[in-house]
């Protein structure tokens, strides 16, 4: 079964009303006294990381990418659970896990360890508490809103190339940062928010689809890692920046760049420099 | 790194105070207004299930074993997150997932799907809300308490043999039940509680160690799947019954069997028919 069919089938199961995004979006679980945000990501060797990579970086990324999903909901992390497949380089994995947990002040709640063979896989569940109600979602963008993004898009691409070539600094790819403080600051103000994990254009496309609007992006305005390769930057994933919309008159409360506007739904969900993008094929990285 | 060393190393990381059991025991997360219970288990093909098994049964077991961890804490499930590796028999997996979620009235909160190769692995996180404070743990058994167990021990062994031979009913192995109602009923009364996932004797040994007591088990009193193979039943895992201690004068509020008593810590954590068991080797299934 391919992933699209599988996810469609999952939607036919007993589904929590807060499970809107299934794999793309963190779950929102209202328990009355508190609103919890939960996310679970799996990294597979050779698919989500290079077998030659330092396992400390893999552990870092596993945690940071899940925390990024919490950031997009304005949630504060409560802890993580790890599904770990034992292997030859567990000491490095543990070192990276220690670094990333210490960096974010997040604790390990539990998990499972299993023996396994290559390709290894690692799962992580992060749980957080929402800091603002309603919890931001990708579905709230309104025509007239401004479209913003934090940080630099395509930095991870350049980091990946540095890693492969052995020259330059791979940190933007190997040690992505979760925008937790920005997410929390933004939560009361945004009309829509998500993290850019699969490429700016693909994720913008998804926000437009979820919100029932069109997003118009001015590519020249996007802060990219390398100007000459702007389109590569816009379609490369792994940046974990926050993409969000604010009412036009709302000043942006964090360091970010205005990259476009929300329009009533036109004949395509996405317009880049005025050109319609009608389907997401080729726009970014489709995770499997 | 072997599992023991890995778990010892995990204990040196930033650890949540509620992460006492790490992989053996569900995490207890006090968020002030509510006490959450979280557990994460991974099943690996060829290690935790036979490659020839119906994937509907694997999905059932993945959910039921995690819910069993919640049952041992007297927690009520709030939802589950799935880490799914796509493969050839996803439709059967989905069918089993539907059945088990519907059976327990539990909803899917989210998760991740990844492409993968054999051996496949599946992770599941279950989150629940504690129904009683203090949340039961395996560490509370007191000398003088009575030792009880629900259900029949070794039923899963006989089910496993039925599955392998193709004769008889494999359900006790393929479709274990989580003792959620019993766990909730017991929570206000027990001094210690855990689920029997790795074999009655091994898990009793662990409860004794965690509580700093000795447990004395009368093997003839244990309700076993097959009398003639009593010792096999006592050391086989996968039964997911609840093992618990009650003050001697407390009547047991659920259907269960009195199988022994808690004693002050003697020279071994476990005594079976008066014989000391000083180390856990060979007592049951050590998960990897």
Coordinates of C-alpha atoms in Angstrom, one line a residue:
Chain A
X1 CA 0.0 0.0 0.0
X2 CA 1.4 3.4 -0.8
X3 CA 1.5 6.1 1.9
X4 CA -1.3 8.2 0.5
X5 CA -3.6 5.2 0.5
X6 CA -2.5 4.1 3.9
X7 CA -3.1 7.6 5.4
X8 CA -6.5 7.7 3.7
X9 CA -7.3 4.3 5.3
X10 CA -6.2 5.5 8.7
X11 CA -8.7 8.3 8.4
X12 CA -11.5 5.7 8.3
X13 CA -10.4 4.3 11.7
X14 CA -11.5 5.5 15.1
X15 CA -9.8 8.8 14.9
X16 CA -9.5 11.4 17.6
X17 CA -11.0 14.8 16.6
X18 CA -7.6 16.4 17.4
X19 CA -5.8 14.1 15.0
X20 CA -6.5 16.4 12.0
X21 CA -3.0 16.2 10.5
X22 CA -2.3 12.6 11.2
X23 CA 1.3 12.4 10.0
X24 CA 1.9 16.0 9.0
X25 CA 0.6 17.8 11.9
X26 CA 0.9 17.3 15.7
X27 CA -2.2 16.0 17.5
X28 CA -4.1 18.4 19.8
X29 CA -5.6 16.6 22.8
X30 CA -8.0 18.6 24.9
X31 CA -8.2 17.0 28.4
X32 CA -10.3 19.7 29.9
X33 CA -7.8 21.2 32.3
X34 CA -5.1 21.3 29.8
X35 CA -4.5 21.1 26.0
X36 CA -1.8 18.6 25.1
X37 CA 0.1 18.5 21.8
X38 CA 1.6 15.2 20.7
X39 CA 3.8 14.2 17.8
X40 CA 5.6 11.1 16.7
X41 CA 8.3 10.9 14.0
X42 CA 10.3 7.9 12.8
X43 CA 13.8 8.2 11.2
X44 CA 15.0 5.3 9.0
X45 CA 18.6 4.7 8.2
X46 CA 19.4 5.4 4.5
X47 CA 16.1 7.2 4.1
X48 CA 16.1 10.0 6.6
X49 CA 19.8 10.0 7.4
X50 CA 23.0 8.8 5.8
X51 CA 24.4 5.5 7.2
X52 CA 27.7 7.3 7.5
X53 CA 26.3 10.1 9.6
X54 CA 27.3 10.6 13.2
X55 CA 24.6 9.0 15.3
X56 CA 24.8 12.0 17.7
X57 CA 23.5 14.1 14.9
X58 CA 20.7 11.6 14.2
X59 CA 19.6 11.7 17.9
X60 CA 19.7 15.5 17.8
X61 CA 17.6 15.6 14.7
X62 CA 15.1 13.0 16.0
X63 CA 14.4 15.2 19.0
X64 CA 14.6 18.6 17.3
X65 CA 12.2 17.7 14.5
X66 CA 9.6 16.6 16.9
X67 CA 10.1 19.7 19.1
X68 CA 9.7 21.7 15.9
X69 CA 6.2 20.2 15.5
X70 CA 5.4 21.4 19.1
X71 CA 6.9 24.8 18.3
X72 CA 4.4 25.2 15.4
X73 CA 1.6 24.7 17.9
X74 CA 3.1 27.2 20.4
X75 CA 3.5 24.3 22.8
X76 CA 6.0 23.9 25.6
X77 CA 7.6 20.4 25.7
X78 CA 6.8 18.2 28.7
X79 CA 9.0 15.3 27.7
X80 CA 9.8 12.7 25.1
X81 CA 9.6 8.9 24.7
X82 CA 12.2 7.1 22.6
X83 CA 11.9 3.9 20.5
X84 CA 15.5 2.9 20.1
X85 CA 17.0 0.1 18.0
X86 CA 20.3 -1.0 19.4
X87 CA 23.4 -0.9 17.2
X88 CA 27.1 -0.4 17.0
X89 CA 27.2 3.3 17.7
X90 CA 24.8 3.7 20.6
X91 CA 27.3 5.7 22.6
X92 CA 27.3 8.5 20.0
X93 CA 23.5 8.3 19.8
X94 CA 23.4 8.7 23.6
X95 CA 25.8 11.6 23.5
X96 CA 23.7 13.4 21.0
X97 CA 20.5 12.7 22.9
X98 CA 22.1 14.1 26.0
X99 CA 23.1 17.3 24.1
X100 CA 19.7 17.9 22.6
X101 CA 17.7 17.2 25.7
X102 CA 20.0 19.4 27.7
X103 CA 19.9 22.2 25.1
X104 CA 16.1 22.3 25.2
X105 CA 15.7 21.5 28.9
X106 CA 13.6 18.5 28.0
X107 CA 13.6 15.2 29.8
X108 CA 13.2 11.7 28.7
X109 CA 10.0 10.1 29.9
X110 CA 10.5 6.5 28.8
X111 CA 10.3 4.4 25.7
X112 CA 11.5 1.0 24.5
X113 CA 14.8 -0.5 23.3
X114 CA 14.9 -3.3 20.8
X115 CA 17.6 -5.3 19.1
X116 CA 17.5 -4.8 15.3
X117 CA 19.3 -5.1 12.1
X118 CA 20.1 -2.6 9.4
X119 CA 18.4 -0.5 8.2
X120 CA 17.8 0.7 11.8
X121 CA 14.9 2.9 12.7
X122 CA 14.2 5.3 15.6
X123 CA 10.9 6.6 16.8
X124 CA 10.3 9.6 19.1
X125 CA 7.2 10.8 20.7
X126 CA 7.2 14.4 22.1
X127 CA 4.4 15.7 24.3
X128 CA 3.9 19.3 25.1
X129 CA 1.4 21.6 26.7
X130 CA -0.3 24.3 24.6
X131 CA 0.4 27.8 25.8
X132 CA -2.4 29.5 23.9
X133 CA -6.0 28.6 22.9
X134 CA -7.0 28.2 20.2
X135 CA -3.9 26.1 19.4
X136 CA -2.5 27.4 16.1
X137 CA -3.1 25.2 13.1
X138 CA -2.2 25.4 9.4
X139 CA -5.9 25.8 8.5
X140 CA -6.5 29.3 9.7
X141 CA -5.0 31.6 7.1
X142 CA -7.4 34.4 6.1
X143 CA -7.4 36.4 2.8
X144 CA -5.7 39.7 3.5
X145 CA -3.2 38.2 6.0
X146 CA 0.5 38.5 5.6
X147 CA 2.7 35.5 5.1
X148 CA 5.9 35.3 7.1
X149 CA 8.8 32.9 7.7
X150 CA 11.5 32.7 10.3
X151 CA 15.2 32.2 9.6
X152 CA 16.8 31.2 6.3
X153 CA 15.3 28.8 3.8
X154 CA 17.7 26.4 2.2
X155 CA 20.3 26.5 5.0
X156 CA 19.8 22.8 5.5
X157 CA 20.4 22.2 1.8
X158 CA 23.8 23.9 2.0
X159 CA 24.5 22.0 5.2
X160 CA 23.7 18.7 3.5
X161 CA 26.1 19.5 0.7
X162 CA 28.7 20.5 3.2
X163 CA 28.2 17.1 4.9
X164 CA 28.5 15.2 1.7
X165 CA 31.5 17.1 0.4
X166 CA 33.3 17.3 3.8
X167 CA 33.8 21.1 3.3
X168 CA 31.9 23.8 5.1
X169 CA 29.6 23.7 8.0
X170 CA 26.9 21.0 8.0
X171 CA 25.2 22.2 11.2
X172 CA 22.1 23.6 9.6
X173 CA 21.4 20.1 8.2
X174 CA 22.8 17.9 11.0
X175 CA 21.7 20.0 14.0
X176 CA 18.4 21.8 13.1
X177 CA 16.9 24.0 15.7
X178 CA 13.3 23.9 16.9
X179 CA 11.8 27.4 17.0
X180 CA 10.2 26.8 20.4
X181 CA 10.5 30.4 21.8
X182 CA 9.3 31.9 18.5
X183 CA 6.3 29.5 18.4
X184 CA 5.2 30.4 21.9
X185 CA 5.5 34.1 21.2
X186 CA 3.7 33.8 17.9
X187 CA 0.8 31.5 19.1
X188 CA -1.5 34.3 20.3
X189 CA -1.1 36.3 17.1
X190 CA -1.0 34.0 14.1
X191 CA -4.0 33.0 12.1
X192 CA -2.1 29.9 10.8
X193 CA 1.3 28.4 11.6
X194 CA 3.3 25.3 10.7
X195 CA 6.9 24.2 10.5
X196 CA 8.7 24.1 7.2
X197 CA 10.0 20.5 7.2
X198 CA 9.5 19.4 3.6
X199 CA 10.3 22.5 1.7
X200 CA 8.9 26.0 1.8
X201 CA 6.8 25.8 -1.4
X202 CA 5.4 22.3 -0.5
X203 CA 4.5 23.3 3.0
X204 CA 3.0 26.6 1.8
X205 CA 0.9 24.6 -0.7
X206 CA -0.3 22.5 2.2
X207 CA -1.2 25.5 4.4
X208 CA -3.1 27.0 1.5
X209 CA -5.0 23.7 0.9
X210 CA -5.8 23.3 4.6
X211 CA -7.0 26.9 4.9
X212 CA -8.9 27.0 1.7
X213 CA -7.1 30.1 0.4
X214 CA -4.3 30.9 -2.0
X215 CA -0.9 31.9 -0.9
X216 CA 1.1 34.3 -3.1
X217 CA 4.8 34.2 -2.4
X218 CA 7.4 36.7 -3.7
X219 CA 10.4 34.5 -4.2
X220 CA 12.8 37.4 -4.1
X221 CA 11.6 38.3 -0.6
X222 CA 12.4 34.8 0.8
X223 CA 15.6 34.8 2.8
X224 CA 17.5 32.0 1.1
X225 CA 20.8 30.3 1.9
X226 CA 22.2 31.0 -1.5
X227 CA 20.7 33.6 -3.9
X228 CA 21.9 31.9 -7.1
X229 CA 20.1 28.7 -6.1
X230 CA 17.0 30.2 -4.8
X231 CA 14.6 27.6 -6.3
X232 CA 16.6 24.7 -4.9
X233 CA 16.4 26.4 -1.5
X234 CA 12.6 26.9 -1.8
X235 CA 12.0 23.2 -2.5
X236 CA 14.5 21.6 -0.1
X237 CA 13.2 20.4 3.2
X238 CA 14.8 20.0 6.7
X239 CA 14.9 23.7 7.6
X240 CA 12.4 23.5 10.5
X241 CA 11.6 27.2 10.2
X242 CA 8.1 28.5 11.1
X243 CA 5.8 29.6 8.3
X244 CA 2.9 31.6 9.6
X245 CA 0.2 34.2 8.7
X246 CA -0.6 37.3 10.6
X247 CA -3.4 39.8 10.1
X248 CA -1.9 42.5 7.8
X249 CA -1.9 45.2 10.5
X250 CA -0.3 43.0 13.2
X251 CA 3.4 43.7 13.7
X252 CA 5.5 40.5 13.7
X253 CA 6.6 39.9 17.3
X254 CA 9.6 37.7 16.4
X255 CA 12.5 38.0 13.9
X256 CA 11.0 36.9 10.6
X257 CA 10.6 37.9 7.0
X258 CA 7.5 39.0 5.1
X259 CA 7.4 36.8 2.0
X260 CA 3.9 37.1 0.6
X261 CA 0.2 37.4 1.2
X262 CA -2.9 35.4 1.7
X263 CA -5.5 35.8 -1.1
X264 CA -9.0 34.4 -1.6
X265 CA -8.8 30.9 -3.1
X266 CA -7.9 31.4 -6.8
X267 CA -7.6 28.7 -9.4
X268 CA -4.4 27.3 -7.6
X269 CA -3.5 27.1 -3.9
X270 CA -0.1 28.6 -4.5
X271 CA 1.3 31.5 -6.6
X272 CA 5.0 32.0 -6.8
X273 CA 5.9 35.4 -8.4
X274 CA 2.4 35.4 -9.9
X275 CA 2.7 32.0 -11.5
X276 CA 0.1 29.4 -10.4
X277 CA 1.3 26.2 -8.8
X278 CA -1.7 23.8 -9.2
X279 CA -0.2 20.6 -7.9
X280 CA 2.4 19.7 -5.3
X281 CA 4.5 17.4 -7.4
X282 CA 8.1 18.4 -7.4
X283 CA 7.6 21.2 -4.9
X284 CA 9.5 19.6 -2.1
X285 CA 10.4 16.4 -0.3
X286 CA 7.6 13.9 0.1
X287 CA 8.5 11.9 3.2
X288 CA 8.1 8.2 3.2
Chain B
X1 CA 26.1 -1.7 23.3
X2 CA 23.9 -4.3 25.0
X3 CA 20.5 -3.3 26.3
X4 CA 21.5 -3.3 30.0
X5 CA 24.4 -0.9 29.3
X6 CA 22.2 1.3 27.1
X7 CA 19.5 1.6 29.7
X8 CA 22.1 2.4 32.4
X9 CA 23.4 5.1 30.1
X10 CA 19.9 6.5 29.5
X11 CA 19.6 6.9 33.2
X12 CA 22.5 9.3 33.1
X13 CA 20.6 11.6 30.7
X14 CA 18.2 14.4 31.6
X15 CA 15.5 12.1 32.9
X16 CA 12.0 13.0 34.0
X17 CA 11.3 12.0 37.7
X18 CA 8.3 10.1 36.4
X19 CA 10.4 8.0 34.1
X20 CA 11.3 5.5 36.8
X21 CA 10.9 2.3 34.8
X22 CA 12.3 3.6 31.5
X23 CA 11.5 0.6 29.3
X24 CA 9.7 -1.7 31.7
X25 CA 7.3 0.7 33.3
X26 CA 5.0 3.4 31.9
X27 CA 6.0 7.0 32.6
X28 CA 3.9 9.0 35.1
X29 CA 3.7 12.7 34.1
X30 CA 2.1 15.0 36.7
X31 CA 1.0 18.2 34.9
X32 CA -0.7 19.7 37.9
X33 CA -4.3 19.4 36.9
X34 CA -4.0 15.8 35.7
X35 CA -1.6 12.9 36.0
X36 CA -0.8 11.4 32.6
X37 CA 0.6 7.9 32.0
X38 CA 2.7 7.3 28.8
X39 CA 4.1 4.2 27.3
X40 CA 5.9 3.4 24.1
X41 CA 6.6 -0.1 22.7
X42 CA 8.3 -1.3 19.6
X43 CA 7.6 -4.6 17.8
X44 CA 10.2 -6.0 15.4
X45 CA 9.4 -8.6 12.8
X46 CA 11.1 -12.0 13.5
X47 CA 11.8 -10.9 17.1
X48 CA 8.5 -10.0 18.6
X49 CA 6.3 -11.6 16.0
X50 CA 6.6 -14.3 13.4
X51 CA 7.0 -13.0 9.8
X52 CA 4.2 -15.4 8.8
X53 CA 1.8 -14.0 11.3
X54 CA -1.4 -12.2 10.3
X55 CA -0.5 -8.4 10.4
X56 CA -4.0 -7.8 11.9
X57 CA -2.8 -9.7 14.9
X58 CA 0.4 -7.7 15.1
X59 CA -1.6 -4.5 15.1
X60 CA -3.8 -5.8 17.8
X61 CA -0.9 -6.9 19.9
X62 CA 0.9 -3.6 19.4
X63 CA -2.0 -1.7 20.8
X64 CA -3.1 -4.2 23.5
X65 CA 0.4 -4.5 25.0
X66 CA 0.7 -0.7 25.4
X67 CA -2.8 -0.5 26.9
X68 CA -1.8 -3.2 29.3
X69 CA 0.9 -0.9 30.6
X70 CA -1.8 1.7 31.1
X71 CA -4.0 -0.9 32.9
X72 CA -1.1 -1.6 35.3
X73 CA -1.3 2.1 36.3
X74 CA -5.0 2.2 36.6
X75 CA -5.0 4.7 33.7
X76 CA -7.8 5.3 31.2
X77 CA -6.6 5.6 27.6
X78 CA -6.7 9.0 25.9
X79 CA -5.3 7.9 22.6
X80 CA -2.4 6.3 20.7
X81 CA 0.2 7.4 18.2
X82 CA 1.5 5.0 15.6
X83 CA 4.9 4.7 14.0
X84 CA 4.2 2.5 10.9
X85 CA 6.6 1.0 8.5
X86 CA 4.8 0.5 5.2
X87 CA 4.8 -3.0 3.7
X88 CA 2.9 -5.6 1.7
X89 CA 0.2 -6.4 4.2
X90 CA -0.9 -2.9 5.3
X91 CA -4.6 -3.7 4.7
X92 CA -4.5 -6.5 7.3
X93 CA -2.6 -4.3 9.7
X94 CA -5.2 -1.6 9.3
X95 CA -8.0 -4.1 9.8
X96 CA -6.5 -5.3 13.1
X97 CA -5.8 -1.7 14.1
X98 CA -9.5 -0.8 13.5
X99 CA -10.6 -3.9 15.5
X100 CA -8.4 -3.2 18.5
X101 CA -9.2 0.5 18.7
X102 CA -12.9 -0.1 18.4
X103 CA -12.7 -2.9 21.0
X104 CA -11.2 -0.6 23.6
X105 CA -13.0 2.6 22.4
X106 CA -9.6 4.2 21.9
X107 CA -8.8 6.7 19.1
X108 CA -5.8 7.3 17.0
X109 CA -4.1 10.6 17.7
X110 CA -1.5 10.6 15.0
X111 CA 1.9 9.3 14.2
X112 CA 4.2 8.7 11.3
X113 CA 4.4 6.4 8.3
X114 CA 7.7 5.5 6.7
X115 CA 8.8 3.3 3.9
X116 CA 11.0 0.5 5.1
X117 CA 12.6 -2.9 4.4
X118 CA 12.4 -6.2 6.2
X119 CA 12.7 -6.6 9.1
X120 CA 9.9 -4.1 9.7
X121 CA 9.3 -2.5 13.0
X122 CA 6.3 -0.7 14.5
X123 CA 6.1 1.7 17.4
X124 CA 3.2 2.7 19.4
X125 CA 2.8 5.4 22.1
X126 CA -0.3 5.2 24.3
X127 CA -1.3 8.1 26.6
X128 CA -3.7 7.7 29.4
X129 CA -5.1 9.6 32.4
X130 CA -4.5 8.2 35.8
X131 CA -7.8 7.5 37.7
X132 CA -6.2 7.3 41.1
X133 CA -3.5 9.0 43.1
X134 CA -0.9 7.8 44.0
X135 CA -0.6 6.0 40.7
X136 CA 0.2 2.3 41.3
X137 CA 3.8 1.2 40.8
X138 CA 5.7 -2.0 41.1
X139 CA 7.6 -0.5 44.0
X140 CA 5.0 -0.5 46.7
X141 CA 4.7 -4.1 47.9
X142 CA 4.8 -4.3 51.7
X143 CA 5.7 -7.3 53.9
X144 CA 2.4 -8.9 55.0
X145 CA 0.6 -8.1 51.8
X146 CA -1.0 -10.8 49.7
X147 CA 0.1 -11.5 46.1
X148 CA -2.6 -11.8 43.4
X149 CA -2.8 -12.4 39.7
X150 CA -5.6 -12.0 37.2
X151 CA -6.5 -14.6 34.6
X152 CA -4.6 -17.7 33.5
X153 CA -0.8 -17.8 33.3
X154 CA 0.7 -19.6 30.3
X155 CA -2.4 -19.2 28.2
X156 CA -0.2 -17.2 25.7
X157 CA 2.3 -20.1 25.6
X158 CA -0.5 -22.5 24.6
X159 CA -1.8 -20.0 22.1
X160 CA 1.7 -19.6 20.6
X161 CA 2.0 -23.4 20.2
X162 CA -1.5 -23.5 18.6
X163 CA -0.3 -20.8 16.2
X164 CA 2.9 -22.7 15.3
X165 CA 1.2 -26.1 14.9
X166 CA -2.0 -24.8 13.3
X167 CA -4.2 -26.7 15.7
X168 CA -6.1 -25.2 18.5
X169 CA -6.9 -21.6 19.4
X170 CA -4.0 -19.1 19.2
X171 CA -6.1 -16.1 20.4
X172 CA -4.4 -15.9 23.9
X173 CA -1.1 -15.3 22.1
X174 CA -2.3 -13.4 19.0
X175 CA -5.0 -11.2 20.6
X176 CA -4.0 -10.6 24.2
X177 CA -6.4 -8.5 26.2
X178 CA -5.4 -5.5 28.3
X179 CA -6.9 -5.6 31.8
X180 CA -8.1 -2.0 31.7
X181 CA -11.3 -2.3 33.8
X182 CA -9.5 -4.4 36.4
X183 CA -6.6 -2.0 36.6
X184 CA -8.9 0.9 37.2
X185 CA -10.9 -1.0 39.9
X186 CA -7.7 -2.2 41.6
X187 CA -5.8 1.2 41.5
X188 CA -7.2 2.6 44.8
X189 CA -6.6 -0.7 46.7
X190 CA -3.2 -2.1 45.6
X191 CA 0.1 -1.5 47.3
X192 CA 1.9 -2.6 44.1
X193 CA 0.8 -3.5 40.5
X194 CA 2.4 -4.4 37.2
X195 CA 1.5 -6.3 34.1
X196 CA 2.9 -9.8 33.5
X197 CA 4.5 -9.3 30.1
X198 CA 7.7 -11.3 30.4
X199 CA 6.7 -14.2 32.5
X200 CA 5.2 -14.5 36.0
X201 CA 8.4 -15.4 37.8
X202 CA 10.5 -12.8 36.0
X203 CA 8.0 -10.0 36.6
X204 CA 7.5 -11.1 40.2
X205 CA 11.3 -11.0 40.7
X206 CA 11.2 -7.4 39.3
X207 CA 8.4 -6.3 41.6
X208 CA 10.3 -7.8 44.6
X209 CA 13.5 -5.9 43.5
X210 CA 11.6 -2.6 43.0
X211 CA 9.8 -2.9 46.3
X212 CA 12.8 -4.1 48.3
X213 CA 10.9 -7.2 49.6
X214 CA 10.8 -10.9 48.9
X215 CA 7.8 -12.5 47.1
X216 CA 6.9 -16.0 48.1
X217 CA 4.9 -17.8 45.4
X218 CA 3.0 -21.0 45.9
X219 CA 3.3 -22.5 42.3
X220 CA 0.4 -24.9 42.9
X221 CA -1.9 -21.9 43.5
X222 CA -1.1 -20.2 40.2
X223 CA -3.9 -20.7 37.7
X224 CA -1.9 -22.1 34.8
X225 CA -2.9 -22.9 31.2
X226 CA -1.7 -26.5 31.5
X227 CA -1.1 -28.1 34.9
X228 CA 1.4 -30.6 33.5
X229 CA 3.6 -27.8 32.2
X230 CA 3.3 -25.5 35.1
X231 CA 6.9 -24.3 35.1
X232 CA 6.8 -23.5 31.3
X233 CA 3.7 -21.5 32.0
X234 CA 5.3 -19.6 34.9
X235 CA 8.3 -18.5 32.8
X236 CA 6.6 -17.7 29.5
X237 CA 5.6 -14.2 28.7
X238 CA 2.9 -12.4 26.7
X239 CA 0.0 -13.1 29.1
X240 CA -0.6 -9.4 30.0
X241 CA -2.3 -10.3 33.2
X242 CA -2.1 -8.0 36.3
X243 CA 0.2 -9.0 39.2
X244 CA -0.6 -7.0 42.3
X245 CA -0.3 -6.9 46.0
X246 CA -3.1 -6.1 48.5
X247 CA -3.0 -5.6 52.2
X248 CA -3.8 -9.0 53.7
X249 CA -7.2 -7.9 55.1
X250 CA -8.3 -6.3 51.8
X251 CA -10.8 -8.4 49.8
X252 CA -9.8 -8.5 46.2
X253 CA -12.3 -6.3 44.2
X254 CA -11.8 -8.2 40.8
X255 CA -11.7 -11.8 39.7
X256 CA -8.2 -12.9 40.5
X257 CA -6.2 -15.6 42.3
X258 CA -4.2 -15.5 45.5
X259 CA -0.8 -16.9 44.7
X260 CA 1.5 -15.9 47.5
X261 CA 2.6 -13.4 50.0
X262 CA 5.0 -10.5 50.5
X263 CA 7.8 -11.1 53.0
X264 CA 10.5 -8.9 54.4
X265 CA 13.5 -9.0 52.1
X266 CA 15.2 -12.3 52.7
X267 CA 18.4 -13.5 51.0
X268 CA 16.6 -13.7 47.6
X269 CA 13.9 -11.5 46.1
X270 CA 11.8 -14.5 45.1
X271 CA 10.9 -17.8 46.7
X272 CA 9.0 -20.4 44.7
X273 CA 7.5 -23.1 46.9
X274 CA 10.1 -22.1 49.5
X275 CA 13.1 -22.3 47.1
X276 CA 15.1 -19.1 46.8
X277 CA 15.5 -17.6 43.3
X278 CA 18.5 -15.3 43.6
X279 CA 18.9 -14.2 40.0
X280 CA 16.5 -13.6 37.1
X281 CA 18.4 -15.6 34.5
X282 CA 16.2 -18.1 32.8
X283 CA 13.1 -16.9 34.7
X284 CA 11.4 -15.5 31.7
X285 CA 11.7 -13.6 28.4
X286 CA 14.2 -10.8 28.4
X287 CA 13.0 -8.5 25.7
X288 CA 15.4 -7.0 23.3

